[in-house]
């Protein structure tokens, strides 16, 4: 085996129902790894990839998530877990020591990074502090500082991408709200 290649591993990838997890699972199989494609959606596109082992897992906020993940890793002799969905990160952090005990490597960011990436307000603060360009944001206590006649996107602090957003226009003479998607 060439020095730049590693031995094939059994890697559990969470979030294979969305593009990041699907793409990661596909890339890992192309590299010769055995991928366990995990998702809460039984119709996850990643389950249809050739040579993957599909596994339905609970949603990350389910009380059985950590026990189910530990059981799956033990039963399927998983070498590593990679999360491709931010909601899975906090419970995976909480179960990481148990998984390490059974020989499972965790490919996770530091805990502070996890908490920053799942909270849109915290993420915005981190980007701003590090000079990374990001759209201007106004929070509840500063919303009156947004310029008049400005189109705004109202997002929940947690959740996936553009889900549950609303488009509104701050206008001194009227308020218009149009739900998204």
GROMACS .gro file of N, CA and C in nm:
model
  543
    1UNK      N    1   0.086  -0.117   0.000
    1UNK     CA    2   0.000   0.000   0.000
    1UNK      C    3   0.090   0.123   0.000
    2UNK      N    4   0.064   0.220  -0.089
    2UNK     CA    5   0.145   0.343  -0.091
    2UNK      C    6   0.139   0.415   0.043
    3UNK      N    7   0.244   0.487   0.075
    3UNK     CA    8   0.255   0.556   0.204
    3UNK      C    9   0.148   0.663   0.224
    4UNK      N   10   0.093   0.718   0.116
    4UNK     CA   11  -0.007   0.824   0.132
    4UNK      C   12  -0.149   0.772   0.149
    5UNK      N   13  -0.167   0.641   0.149
    5UNK     CA   14  -0.300   0.585   0.170
    5UNK      C   15  -0.309   0.523   0.309
    6UNK      N   16  -0.427   0.525   0.366
    6UNK     CA   17  -0.447   0.461   0.496
    6UNK      C   18  -0.532   0.337   0.477
    7UNK      N   19  -0.522   0.248   0.572
    7UNK     CA   20  -0.600   0.125   0.567
    7UNK      C   21  -0.749   0.160   0.571
    8UNK      N   22  -0.831   0.085   0.501
    8UNK     CA   23  -0.975   0.110   0.504
    8UNK      C   24  -1.029   0.100   0.647
    9UNK      N   25  -1.120   0.187   0.679
    9UNK     CA   26  -1.182   0.194   0.812
    9UNK      C   27  -1.333   0.181   0.799
   10UNK      N   28  -1.397   0.146   0.911
   10UNK     CA   29  -1.543   0.146   0.920
   10UNK      C   30  -1.581   0.280   0.983
   11UNK      N   31  -1.643   0.367   0.905
   11UNK     CA   32  -1.672   0.503   0.949
   11UNK      C   33  -1.822   0.527   0.946
   12UNK      N   34  -1.876   0.567   1.061
   12UNK     CA   35  -2.017   0.601   1.070
   12UNK      C   36  -2.031   0.751   1.043
   13UNK      N   37  -2.110   0.785   0.942
   13UNK     CA   38  -2.133   0.925   0.903
   13UNK      C   39  -2.277   0.959   0.935
   14UNK      N   40  -2.297   1.059   1.023
   14UNK     CA   41  -2.434   1.101   1.054
   14UNK      C   42  -2.478   1.209   0.956
   15UNK      N   43  -2.607   1.221   0.937
   15UNK     CA   44  -2.662   1.327   0.852
   15UNK      C   45  -2.649   1.298   0.704
   16UNK      N   46  -2.664   1.172   0.664
   16UNK     CA   47  -2.649   1.137   0.522
   16UNK      C   48  -2.775   1.168   0.441
   17UNK      N   49  -2.873   1.231   0.504
   17UNK     CA   50  -2.992   1.275   0.432
   17UNK      C   51  -2.975   1.412   0.370
   18UNK      N   52  -2.869   1.483   0.405
   18UNK     CA   53  -2.842   1.616   0.351
   18UNK      C   54  -2.712   1.613   0.272
   19UNK      N   55  -2.690   1.719   0.195
   19UNK     CA   56  -2.574   1.723   0.106
   19UNK      C   57  -2.439   1.697   0.173
   20UNK      N   58  -2.408   1.762   0.287
   20UNK     CA   59  -2.275   1.738   0.344
   20UNK      C   60  -2.252   1.591   0.381
   21UNK      N   61  -2.348   1.529   0.447
   21UNK     CA   62  -2.334   1.389   0.486
   21UNK      C   63  -2.333   1.295   0.367
   22UNK      N   64  -2.419   1.323   0.270
   22UNK     CA   65  -2.424   1.243   0.148
   22UNK      C   66  -2.289   1.250   0.077
   23UNK      N   67  -2.237   1.372   0.059
   23UNK     CA   68  -2.109   1.390  -0.010
   23UNK      C   69  -1.994   1.326   0.065
   24UNK      N   70  -1.994   1.340   0.196
   24UNK     CA   71  -1.887   1.279   0.276
   24UNK      C   72  -1.893   1.128   0.267
   25UNK      N   73  -2.012   1.070   0.279
   25UNK     CA   74  -2.025   0.925   0.269
   25UNK      C   75  -1.977   0.876   0.132
   26UNK      N   76  -2.014   0.946   0.028
   26UNK     CA   77  -1.972   0.907  -0.108
   26UNK      C   78  -1.821   0.917  -0.123
   27UNK      N   79  -1.762   1.024  -0.072
   27UNK     CA   80  -1.616   1.040  -0.081
   27UNK      C   81  -1.542   0.931  -0.003
   28UNK      N   82  -1.592   0.900   0.116
   28UNK     CA   83  -1.526   0.797   0.196
   28UNK      C   84  -1.535   0.659   0.131
   29UNK      N   85  -1.649   0.628   0.067
   29UNK     CA   86  -1.658   0.498  -0.001
   29UNK      C   87  -1.564   0.494  -0.121
   30UNK      N   88  -1.551   0.605  -0.191
   30UNK     CA   89  -1.457   0.611  -0.304
   30UNK      C   90  -1.313   0.589  -0.259
   31UNK      N   91  -1.283   0.629  -0.135
   31UNK     CA   92  -1.149   0.610  -0.081
   31UNK      C   93  -1.128   0.468  -0.027
   32UNK      N   94  -1.233   0.387  -0.036
   32UNK     CA   95  -1.221   0.247   0.005
   32UNK      C   96  -1.266   0.216   0.146
   33UNK      N   97  -1.323   0.313   0.215
   33UNK     CA   98  -1.370   0.289   0.351
   33UNK      C   99  -1.509   0.226   0.349
   34UNK      N  100  -1.541   0.151   0.453
   34UNK     CA  101  -1.676   0.097   0.471
   34UNK      C  102  -1.755   0.203   0.548
   35UNK      N  103  -1.858   0.257   0.487
   35UNK     CA  104  -1.936   0.365   0.548
   35UNK      C  105  -2.067   0.313   0.602
   36UNK      N  106  -2.093   0.349   0.727
   36UNK     CA  107  -2.224   0.328   0.786
   36UNK      C  108  -2.295   0.461   0.772
   37UNK      N  109  -2.393   0.467   0.684
   37UNK     CA  110  -2.468   0.590   0.655
   37UNK      C  111  -2.582   0.600   0.755
   38UNK      N  112  -2.575   0.700   0.843
   38UNK     CA  113  -2.673   0.712   0.950
   38UNK      C  114  -2.756   0.839   0.933
   39UNK      N  115  -2.886   0.826   0.957
   39UNK     CA  116  -2.975   0.941   0.949
   39UNK      C  117  -3.105   0.906   1.022
   40UNK      N  118  -3.176   1.008   1.069
   40UNK     CA  119  -3.305   0.988   1.134
   40UNK      C  120  -3.416   0.967   1.032
   41UNK      N  121  -3.393   1.009   0.908
   41UNK     CA  122  -3.494   0.997   0.803
   41UNK      C  123  -3.477   0.862   0.732
   42UNK      N  124  -3.578   0.776   0.738
   42UNK     CA  125  -3.564   0.646   0.671
   42UNK      C  126  -3.552   0.656   0.519
   43UNK      N  127  -3.580   0.774   0.463
   43UNK     CA  128  -3.567   0.795   0.319
   43UNK      C  129  -3.442   0.875   0.284
   44UNK      N  130  -3.345   0.879   0.372
   44UNK     CA  131  -3.223   0.957   0.349
   44UNK      C  132  -3.154   0.912   0.220
   45UNK      N  133  -3.119   1.006   0.132
   45UNK     CA  134  -3.052   0.970   0.007
   45UNK      C  135  -2.922   0.893   0.027
   46UNK      N  136  -2.852   0.919   0.136
   46UNK     CA  137  -2.727   0.849   0.161
   46UNK      C  138  -2.744   0.700   0.179
   47UNK      N  139  -2.864   0.656   0.215
   47UNK     CA  140  -2.890   0.514   0.231
   47UNK      C  141  -2.885   0.440   0.098
   48UNK      N  142  -2.900   0.513  -0.011
   48UNK     CA  143  -2.903   0.452  -0.144
   48UNK      C  144  -2.766   0.444  -0.211
   49UNK      N  145  -2.665   0.499  -0.146
   49UNK     CA  146  -2.531   0.494  -0.205
   49UNK      C  147  -2.482   0.349  -0.210
   50UNK      N  148  -2.410   0.314  -0.316
   50UNK     CA  149  -2.359   0.177  -0.324
   50UNK      C  150  -2.260   0.149  -0.210
   51UNK      N  151  -2.265   0.029  -0.159
   51UNK     CA  152  -2.171  -0.024  -0.060
   51UNK      C  153  -2.180   0.039   0.079
   52UNK      N  154  -2.281   0.120   0.108
   52UNK     CA  155  -2.294   0.173   0.245
   52UNK      C  156  -2.384   0.079   0.325
   53UNK      N  157  -2.370   0.087   0.456
   53UNK     CA  158  -2.458   0.015   0.547
   53UNK      C  159  -2.553   0.120   0.604
   54UNK      N  160  -2.680   0.121   0.560
   54UNK     CA  161  -2.774   0.222   0.610
   54UNK      C  162  -2.820   0.192   0.752
   55UNK      N  163  -2.825   0.295   0.834
   55UNK     CA  164  -2.872   0.280   0.972
   55UNK      C  165  -2.959   0.398   1.009
   56UNK      N  166  -3.081   0.370   1.050
   56UNK     CA  167  -3.170   0.475   1.100
   56UNK      C  168  -3.133   0.500   1.245
   57UNK      N  169  -3.109   0.627   1.278
   57UNK     CA  170  -3.076   0.665   1.415
   57UNK      C  171  -3.181   0.765   1.464
   58UNK      N  172  -3.194   0.779   1.595
   58UNK     CA  173  -3.290   0.878   1.646
   58UNK      C  174  -3.242   1.020   1.617
   59UNK      N  175  -3.332   1.115   1.626
   59UNK     CA  176  -3.293   1.256   1.619
   59UNK      C  177  -3.199   1.286   1.735
   60UNK      N  178  -3.114   1.383   1.717
   60UNK     CA  179  -3.012   1.415   1.816
   60UNK      C  180  -3.070   1.454   1.952
   61UNK      N  181  -3.191   1.511   1.953
   61UNK     CA  182  -3.249   1.551   2.082
   61UNK      C  183  -3.330   1.440   2.148
   62UNK      N  184  -3.331   1.322   2.089
   62UNK     CA  185  -3.399   1.206   2.146
   62UNK      C  186  -3.319   1.153   2.265
   63UNK      N  187  -3.386   1.116   2.371
   63UNK     CA  188  -3.315   1.068   2.490
   63UNK      C  189  -3.238   0.939   2.465
   64UNK      N  190  -3.272   0.863   2.362
   64UNK     CA  191  -3.202   0.737   2.332
   64UNK      C  192  -3.086   0.755   2.234
   65UNK      N  193  -3.061   0.877   2.188
   65UNK     CA  194  -2.959   0.900   2.085
   65UNK      C  195  -2.823   0.846   2.126
   66UNK      N  196  -2.775   0.887   2.244
   66UNK     CA  197  -2.639   0.848   2.285
   66UNK      C  198  -2.626   0.697   2.302
   67UNK      N  199  -2.725   0.635   2.366
   67UNK     CA  200  -2.719   0.490   2.385
   67UNK      C  201  -2.725   0.417   2.252
   68UNK      N  202  -2.808   0.466   2.162
   68UNK     CA  203  -2.820   0.404   2.029
   68UNK      C  204  -2.689   0.416   1.951
   69UNK      N  205  -2.626   0.533   1.957
   69UNK     CA  206  -2.500   0.552   1.885
   69UNK      C  207  -2.391   0.461   1.943
   70UNK      N  208  -2.382   0.453   2.075
   70UNK     CA  209  -2.282   0.365   2.138
   70UNK      C  210  -2.308   0.219   2.100
   71UNK      N  211  -2.435   0.179   2.103
   71UNK     CA  212  -2.470   0.042   2.066
   71UNK      C  213  -2.437   0.010   1.921
   72UNK      N  214  -2.468   0.104   1.832
   72UNK     CA  215  -2.436   0.085   1.690
   72UNK      C  216  -2.285   0.072   1.669
   73UNK      N  217  -2.211   0.159   1.731
   73UNK     CA  218  -2.065   0.157   1.714
   73UNK      C  219  -2.006   0.026   1.764
   74UNK      N  220  -2.056  -0.022   1.876
   74UNK     CA  221  -2.007  -0.149   1.929
   74UNK      C  222  -2.048  -0.264   1.837
   75UNK      N  223  -2.175  -0.270   1.801
   75UNK     CA  224  -2.226  -0.381   1.721
   75UNK      C  225  -2.164  -0.388   1.581
   76UNK      N  226  -2.136  -0.270   1.523
   76UNK     CA  227  -2.083  -0.267   1.386
   76UNK      C  228  -1.932  -0.248   1.380
   77UNK      N  229  -1.865  -0.254   1.495
   77UNK     CA  230  -1.719  -0.241   1.502
   77UNK      C  231  -1.672  -0.115   1.428
   78UNK      N  232  -1.733  -0.002   1.461
   78UNK     CA  233  -1.701   0.125   1.398
   78UNK      C  234  -1.565   0.175   1.446
   79UNK      N  235  -1.484   0.222   1.352
   79UNK     CA  236  -1.353   0.280   1.387
   79UNK      C  237  -1.364   0.428   1.420
   80UNK      N  238  -1.455   0.499   1.352
   80UNK     CA  239  -1.466   0.644   1.371
   80UNK      C  240  -1.607   0.691   1.340
   81UNK      N  241  -1.643   0.803   1.402
   81UNK     CA  242  -1.771   0.868   1.376
   81UNK      C  243  -1.742   1.009   1.326
   82UNK      N  244  -1.808   1.046   1.217
   82UNK     CA  245  -1.798   1.181   1.164
   82UNK      C  246  -1.940   1.235   1.151
   83UNK      N  247  -1.964   1.351   1.210
   83UNK     CA  248  -2.095   1.412   1.202
   83UNK      C  249  -2.098   1.514   1.090
   84UNK      N  250  -2.199   1.504   1.005
   84UNK     CA  251  -2.216   1.600   0.896
   84UNK      C  252  -2.338   1.689   0.921
   85UNK      N  253  -2.389   1.685   1.043
   85UNK     CA  254  -2.504   1.769   1.078
   85UNK      C  255  -2.480   1.826   1.218
   86UNK      N  256  -2.496   1.956   1.230
   86UNK     CA  257  -2.458   2.022   1.354
   86UNK      C  258  -2.537   1.977   1.475
   87UNK      N  259  -2.662   1.936   1.459
   87UNK     CA  260  -2.743   1.895   1.574
   87UNK      C  261  -2.686   1.770   1.642
   88UNK      N  262  -2.613   1.688   1.568
   88UNK     CA  263  -2.555   1.567   1.626
   88UNK      C  264  -2.432   1.596   1.710
   89UNK      N  265  -2.373   1.712   1.694
   89UNK     CA  266  -2.247   1.741   1.763
   89UNK      C  267  -2.257   1.741   1.916
   90UNK      N  268  -2.351   1.812   1.978
   90UNK     CA  269  -2.354   1.811   2.125
   90UNK      C  270  -2.373   1.673   2.186
   91UNK      N  271  -2.469   1.591   2.139
   91UNK     CA  272  -2.480   1.458   2.202
   91UNK      C  273  -2.361   1.368   2.172
   92UNK      N  274  -2.297   1.387   2.057
   92UNK     CA  275  -2.177   1.308   2.029
   92UNK      C  276  -2.063   1.349   2.121
   93UNK      N  277  -2.053   1.477   2.151
   93UNK     CA  278  -1.953   1.521   2.250
   93UNK      C  279  -1.978   1.454   2.384
   94UNK      N  280  -2.105   1.447   2.425
   94UNK     CA  281  -2.140   1.389   2.555
   94UNK      C  282  -2.114   1.239   2.561
   95UNK      N  283  -2.118   1.171   2.448
   95UNK     CA  284  -2.096   1.026   2.447
   95UNK      C  285  -1.953   0.990   2.403
   96UNK      N  286  -1.872   1.090   2.375
   96UNK     CA  287  -1.739   1.064   2.318
   96UNK      C  288  -1.650   0.978   2.408
   97UNK      N  289  -1.653   0.999   2.539
   97UNK     CA  290  -1.566   0.918   2.626
   97UNK      C  291  -1.609   0.771   2.625
   98UNK      N  292  -1.739   0.746   2.619
   98UNK     CA  293  -1.787   0.608   2.612
   98UNK      C  294  -1.744   0.544   2.479
   99UNK      N  295  -1.751   0.621   2.371
   99UNK     CA  296  -1.709   0.567   2.242
   99UNK      C  297  -1.558   0.544   2.238
  100UNK      N  298  -1.482   0.635   2.296
  100UNK     CA  299  -1.337   0.616   2.302
  100UNK      C  300  -1.301   0.488   2.376
  101UNK      N  301  -1.376   0.456   2.481
  101UNK     CA  302  -1.351   0.334   2.558
  101UNK      C  303  -1.365   0.208   2.474
  102UNK      N  304  -1.452   0.213   2.373
  102UNK     CA  305  -1.469   0.094   2.286
  102UNK      C  306  -1.388   0.106   2.158
  103UNK      N  307  -1.298   0.206   2.153
  103UNK     CA  308  -1.205   0.218   2.041
  103UNK      C  309  -1.253   0.299   1.922
  104UNK      N  310  -1.356   0.379   1.942
  104UNK     CA  311  -1.410   0.461   1.834
  104UNK      C  312  -1.347   0.600   1.840
  105UNK      N  313  -1.289   0.643   1.729
  105UNK     CA  314  -1.234   0.778   1.722
  105UNK      C  315  -1.347   0.875   1.688
  106UNK      N  316  -1.338   0.993   1.746
  106UNK     CA  317  -1.437   1.097   1.720
  106UNK      C  318  -1.369   1.207   1.641
  107UNK      N  319  -1.425   1.241   1.528
  107UNK     CA  320  -1.373   1.351   1.448
  107UNK      C  321  -1.466   1.469   1.471
  108UNK      N  322  -1.445   1.536   1.584
  108UNK     CA  323  -1.532   1.645   1.626
  108UNK      C  324  -1.451   1.770   1.654
  109UNK      N  325  -1.512   1.888   1.633
  109UNK     CA  326  -1.445   2.012   1.673
  109UNK      C  327  -1.440   2.022   1.826
  110UNK      N  328  -1.366   2.119   1.873
  110UNK     CA  329  -1.361   2.147   2.017
  110UNK      C  330  -1.501   2.184   2.066
  111UNK      N  331  -1.532   2.157   2.195
  111UNK     CA  332  -1.666   2.188   2.248
  111UNK      C  333  -1.709   2.333   2.225
  112UNK      N  334  -1.620   2.430   2.243
  112UNK     CA  335  -1.659   2.571   2.222
  112UNK      C  336  -1.699   2.594   2.077
  113UNK      N  337  -1.631   2.529   1.984
  113UNK     CA  338  -1.666   2.543   1.842
  113UNK      C  339  -1.801   2.481   1.813
  114UNK      N  340  -1.828   2.367   1.876
  114UNK     CA  341  -1.957   2.301   1.857
  114UNK      C  342  -2.069   2.394   1.899
  115UNK      N  343  -2.058   2.452   2.018
  115UNK     CA  344  -2.164   2.538   2.068
  115UNK      C  345  -2.179   2.664   1.984
  116UNK      N  346  -2.069   2.715   1.930
  116UNK     CA  347  -2.077   2.834   1.844
  116UNK      C  348  -2.143   2.801   1.712
  117UNK      N  349  -2.120   2.683   1.658
  117UNK     CA  350  -2.175   2.654   1.525
  117UNK      C  351  -2.323   2.618   1.528
  118UNK      N  352  -2.377   2.579   1.644
  118UNK     CA  353  -2.519   2.544   1.648
  118UNK      C  354  -2.608   2.659   1.692
  119UNK      N  355  -2.548   2.769   1.733
  119UNK     CA  356  -2.623   2.888   1.773
  119UNK      C  357  -2.587   2.999   1.675
  120UNK      N  358  -2.683   3.039   1.592
  120UNK     CA  359  -2.654   3.136   1.486
  120UNK      C  360  -2.603   3.270   1.541
  121UNK      N  361  -2.651   3.310   1.657
  121UNK     CA  362  -2.603   3.435   1.717
  121UNK      C  363  -2.458   3.421   1.762
  122UNK      N  364  -2.426   3.310   1.827
  122UNK     CA  365  -2.287   3.287   1.870
  122UNK      C  366  -2.195   3.274   1.749
  123UNK      N  367  -2.243   3.207   1.645
  123UNK     CA  368  -2.163   3.192   1.523
  123UNK      C  369  -2.133   3.328   1.461
  124UNK      N  370  -2.233   3.415   1.457
  124UNK     CA  371  -2.215   3.549   1.403
  124UNK      C  372  -2.111   3.625   1.485
  125UNK      N  373  -2.118   3.615   1.617
  125UNK     CA  374  -2.020   3.683   1.703
  125UNK      C  375  -1.878   3.633   1.675
  126UNK      N  376  -1.860   3.502   1.659
  126UNK     CA  377  -1.728   3.446   1.632
  126UNK      C  378  -1.676   3.498   1.498
  127UNK      N  379  -1.761   3.496   1.395
  127UNK     CA  380  -1.718   3.546   1.265
  127UNK      C  381  -1.677   3.693   1.273
  128UNK      N  382  -1.759   3.772   1.341
  128UNK     CA  383  -1.730   3.915   1.354
  128UNK      C  384  -1.600   3.939   1.431
  129UNK      N  385  -1.581   3.868   1.541
  129UNK     CA  386  -1.460   3.882   1.622
  129UNK      C  387  -1.333   3.849   1.542
  130UNK      N  388  -1.345   3.759   1.447
  130UNK     CA  389  -1.229   3.716   1.369
  130UNK      C  390  -1.219   3.786   1.233
  131UNK      N  391  -1.303   3.885   1.212
  131UNK     CA  392  -1.296   3.963   1.088
  131UNK      C  393  -1.341   3.888   0.964
  132UNK      N  394  -1.423   3.786   0.982
  132UNK     CA  395  -1.476   3.710   0.868
  132UNK      C  396  -1.602   3.781   0.820
  133UNK      N  397  -1.608   3.816   0.691
  133UNK     CA  398  -1.727   3.886   0.640
  133UNK      C  399  -1.854   3.804   0.664
  134UNK      N  400  -1.955   3.870   0.714
  134UNK     CA  401  -2.083   3.806   0.743
  134UNK      C  402  -2.192   3.913   0.731
  135UNK      N  403  -2.312   3.874   0.696
  135UNK     CA  404  -2.419   3.976   0.687
  135UNK      C  405  -2.439   4.046   0.820
  136UNK      N  406  -2.480   4.172   0.811
  136UNK     CA  407  -2.510   4.247   0.934
  136UNK      C  408  -2.627   4.181   1.004
  137UNK      N  409  -2.624   4.188   1.134
  137UNK     CA  410  -2.729   4.126   1.215
  137UNK      C  411  -2.774   4.220   1.324
  138UNK      N  412  -2.901   4.214   1.356
  138UNK     CA  413  -2.957   4.290   1.467
  138UNK      C  414  -3.034   4.191   1.553
  139UNK      N  415  -3.015   4.201   1.683
  139UNK     CA  416  -3.083   4.114   1.777
  139UNK      C  417  -3.200   4.190   1.836
  140UNK      N  418  -3.279   4.122   1.916
  140UNK     CA  419  -3.399   4.183   1.975
  140UNK      C  420  -3.372   4.320   2.035
  141UNK      N  421  -3.264   4.333   2.109
  141UNK     CA  422  -3.238   4.459   2.179
  141UNK      C  423  -3.177   4.567   2.089
  142UNK      N  424  -3.141   4.532   1.965
  142UNK     CA  425  -3.081   4.631   1.873
  142UNK      C  426  -3.161   4.645   1.744
  143UNK      N  427  -3.273   4.579   1.734
  143UNK     CA  428  -3.351   4.581   1.610
  143UNK      C  429  -3.392   4.723   1.570
  144UNK      N  430  -3.412   4.810   1.667
  144UNK     CA  431  -3.449   4.948   1.634
  144UNK      C  432  -3.336   5.023   1.564
  145UNK      N  433  -3.215   4.966   1.564
  145UNK     CA  434  -3.100   5.029   1.498
  145UNK      C  435  -3.090   4.990   1.349
  146UNK      N  436  -3.171   4.895   1.306
  146UNK     CA  437  -3.170   4.857   1.165
  146UNK      C  438  -3.225   4.973   1.082
  147UNK      N  439  -3.160   5.004   0.969
  147UNK     CA  440  -3.207   5.117   0.886
  147UNK      C  441  -3.350   5.093   0.836
  148UNK      N  442  -3.423   5.203   0.820
  148UNK     CA  443  -3.558   5.195   0.763
  148UNK      C  444  -3.548   5.144   0.619
  149UNK      N  445  -3.658   5.088   0.570
  149UNK     CA  446  -3.667   5.035   0.435
  149UNK      C  447  -3.558   4.929   0.407
  150UNK      N  448  -3.536   4.845   0.506
  150UNK     CA  449  -3.437   4.738   0.495
  150UNK      C  450  -3.508   4.604   0.491
  151UNK      N  451  -3.471   4.521   0.397
  151UNK     CA  452  -3.525   4.386   0.392
  151UNK      C  453  -3.443   4.298   0.487
  152UNK      N  454  -3.512   4.226   0.572
  152UNK     CA  455  -3.448   4.144   0.673
  152UNK      C  456  -3.489   3.998   0.658
  153UNK      N  457  -3.401   3.910   0.698
  153UNK     CA  458  -3.431   3.768   0.707
  153UNK      C  459  -3.431   3.733   0.855
  154UNK      N  460  -3.544   3.690   0.906
  154UNK     CA  461  -3.557   3.655   1.046
  154UNK      C  462  -3.538   3.504   1.057
  155UNK      N  463  -3.436   3.463   1.135
  155UNK     CA  464  -3.401   3.322   1.149
  155UNK      C  465  -3.414   3.280   1.295
  156UNK      N  466  -3.449   3.155   1.317
  156UNK     CA  467  -3.438   3.105   1.454
  156UNK      C  468  -3.290   3.089   1.488
  157UNK      N  469  -3.256   3.095   1.615
  157UNK     CA  470  -3.114   3.083   1.653
  157UNK      C  471  -3.060   2.944   1.628
  158UNK      N  472  -3.146   2.846   1.624
  158UNK     CA  473  -3.100   2.708   1.602
  158UNK      C  474  -3.178   2.650   1.485
  159UNK      N  475  -3.122   2.550   1.422
  159UNK     CA  476  -3.190   2.484   1.312
  159UNK      C  477  -3.106   2.482   1.188
  160UNK      N  478  -3.160   2.425   1.086
  160UNK     CA  479  -3.087   2.401   0.962
  160UNK      C  480  -3.108   2.512   0.860
  161UNK      N  481  -2.999   2.567   0.814
  161UNK     CA  482  -2.997   2.658   0.701
  161UNK      C  483  -3.114   2.753   0.691
  162UNK      N  484  -3.188   2.741   0.582
  162UNK     CA  485  -3.297   2.834   0.553
  162UNK      C  486  -3.433   2.782   0.599
  163UNK      N  487  -3.435   2.683   0.685
  163UNK     CA  488  -3.564   2.634   0.735
  163UNK      C  489  -3.619   2.731   0.839
  164UNK      N  490  -3.747   2.752   0.832
  164UNK     CA  491  -3.820   2.833   0.930
  164UNK      C  492  -3.775   2.979   0.934
  165UNK      N  493  -3.734   3.033   0.820
  165UNK     CA  494  -3.699   3.174   0.814
  165UNK      C  495  -3.818   3.253   0.760
  166UNK      N  496  -3.818   3.382   0.789
  166UNK     CA  497  -3.922   3.472   0.739
  166UNK      C  498  -3.855   3.595   0.682
  167UNK      N  499  -3.908   3.643   0.573
  167UNK     CA  500  -3.857   3.766   0.512
  167UNK      C  501  -3.949   3.880   0.554
  168UNK      N  502  -3.890   3.985   0.606
  168UNK     CA  503  -3.968   4.101   0.649
  168UNK      C  504  -3.898   4.227   0.600
  169UNK      N  505  -3.972   4.333   0.595
  169UNK     CA  506  -3.916   4.462   0.556
  169UNK      C  507  -3.940   4.560   0.668
  170UNK      N  508  -3.832   4.622   0.715
  170UNK     CA  509  -3.847   4.725   0.817
  170UNK      C  510  -3.878   4.855   0.746
  171UNK      N  511  -3.997   4.902   0.766
  171UNK     CA  512  -4.044   5.022   0.698
  171UNK      C  513  -4.121   5.105   0.799
  172UNK      N  514  -4.090   5.230   0.807
  172UNK     CA  515  -4.152   5.315   0.908
  172UNK      C  516  -4.302   5.329   0.888
  173UNK      N  517  -4.352   5.319   0.763
  173UNK     CA  518  -4.494   5.342   0.739
  173UNK      C  519  -4.576   5.213   0.745
  174UNK      N  520  -4.511   5.098   0.725
  174UNK     CA  521  -4.588   4.973   0.728
  174UNK      C  522  -4.494   4.857   0.759
  175UNK      N  523  -4.552   4.748   0.798
  175UNK     CA  524  -4.477   4.625   0.824
  175UNK      C  525  -4.531   4.519   0.728
  176UNK      N  526  -4.440   4.453   0.658
  176UNK     CA  527  -4.481   4.348   0.564
  176UNK      C  528  -4.403   4.222   0.603
  177UNK      N  529  -4.474   4.113   0.610
  177UNK     CA  530  -4.409   3.986   0.643
  177UNK      C  531  -4.452   3.880   0.543
  178UNK      N  532  -4.356   3.812   0.486
  178UNK     CA  533  -4.383   3.705   0.391
  178UNK      C  534  -4.310   3.580   0.435
  179UNK      N  535  -4.383   3.473   0.468
  179UNK     CA  536  -4.312   3.351   0.510
  179UNK      C  537  -4.231   3.293   0.395
  180UNK      N  538  -4.123   3.234   0.431
  180UNK     CA  539  -4.035   3.172   0.331
  180UNK      C  540  -4.079   3.031   0.301
  181UNK      N  541  -4.050   2.987   0.188
  181UNK     CA  542  -4.055   2.850   0.139
  181UNK      C  543  -4.172   2.772   0.190
   0.00000   0.00000   0.00000
